[in-house]
Amino acid sequence: MAVELDPQLLDILACPSDDHAALVVGRPDDPDADALTCTECGRVYPVDDGVPVLLLDAAEQPADR
């Protein structure tokens, strides 16, 4: 099930890393995952019960880094 966030909220949310890049719904390998992926650094942030967990400690590092 893909994350369903208000499009305006998704426009406001950004990666908490120094990049502060936009986030996209899903994972690179699974666009329907309950997660948000940073468009710059590739970190994947979980979404628990519809709430994005935008903590660097909770994020998955991209496989290629």
Coordinates of C-alpha atoms in Angstrom, one line a residue:
M1 CA 0.0 0.0 0.0
A2 CA 1.5 3.3 -1.0
V3 CA 1.7 6.2 1.3
E4 CA -1.2 8.7 0.9
L5 CA -0.1 12.1 2.0
D6 CA -1.7 15.4 1.1
P7 CA 0.2 16.7 -1.9
Q8 CA 0.7 20.1 -0.2
L9 CA 2.3 18.4 2.8
L10 CA 4.5 16.3 0.5
D11 CA 5.6 19.6 -1.1
I12 CA 6.6 21.0 2.3
L13 CA 8.4 17.9 3.7
A14 CA 12.1 17.6 3.1
C15 CA 15.0 15.3 4.0
P16 CA 16.4 16.3 7.4
S17 CA 19.9 15.8 6.2
D18 CA 22.1 18.8 5.2
D19 CA 20.7 18.3 1.6
H20 CA 17.1 19.3 2.6
A21 CA 16.0 17.8 -0.7
A22 CA 12.5 16.9 -1.6
L23 CA 11.0 13.5 -0.7
V24 CA 9.1 11.1 -3.0
V25 CA 6.7 8.3 -2.1
G26 CA 8.0 4.8 -2.0
R27 CA 11.4 3.2 -2.2
P28 CA 13.5 3.1 -5.4
D29 CA 12.8 -0.7 -5.7
D30 CA 9.2 -0.5 -4.5
P31 CA 7.1 2.5 -5.4
D32 CA 4.2 1.2 -3.3
A33 CA 6.2 0.9 0.0
D34 CA 5.1 2.8 3.1
A35 CA 8.2 5.0 2.9
L36 CA 9.5 8.3 1.7
T37 CA 12.8 8.5 -0.2
C38 CA 15.1 11.5 -0.5
T39 CA 15.7 12.6 -4.0
E40 CA 19.3 13.7 -3.2
C41 CA 20.9 11.4 -0.7
G42 CA 18.7 8.4 -1.2
R43 CA 17.8 7.8 2.4
V44 CA 14.5 6.0 2.9
Y45 CA 12.3 7.1 5.8
P46 CA 9.6 4.9 7.2
V47 CA 5.9 5.9 7.4
D48 CA 4.2 4.5 10.4
D49 CA 0.4 4.6 10.5
G50 CA 0.5 7.4 7.9
V51 CA 3.0 9.5 9.9
P52 CA 6.4 10.1 8.2
V53 CA 9.3 9.4 10.6
L54 CA 11.8 11.9 9.4
L55 CA 14.6 11.1 11.8
L56 CA 18.1 10.4 10.4
D57 CA 18.5 7.6 13.0
A58 CA 15.3 5.9 11.6
A59 CA 16.3 6.2 8.0
E60 CA 17.8 3.4 5.9
Q61 CA 21.0 4.3 4.1
P62 CA 20.9 3.7 0.3
A63 CA 22.6 0.4 -0.7
D64 CA 25.2 2.1 -2.8
R65 CA 26.6 4.4 0.0

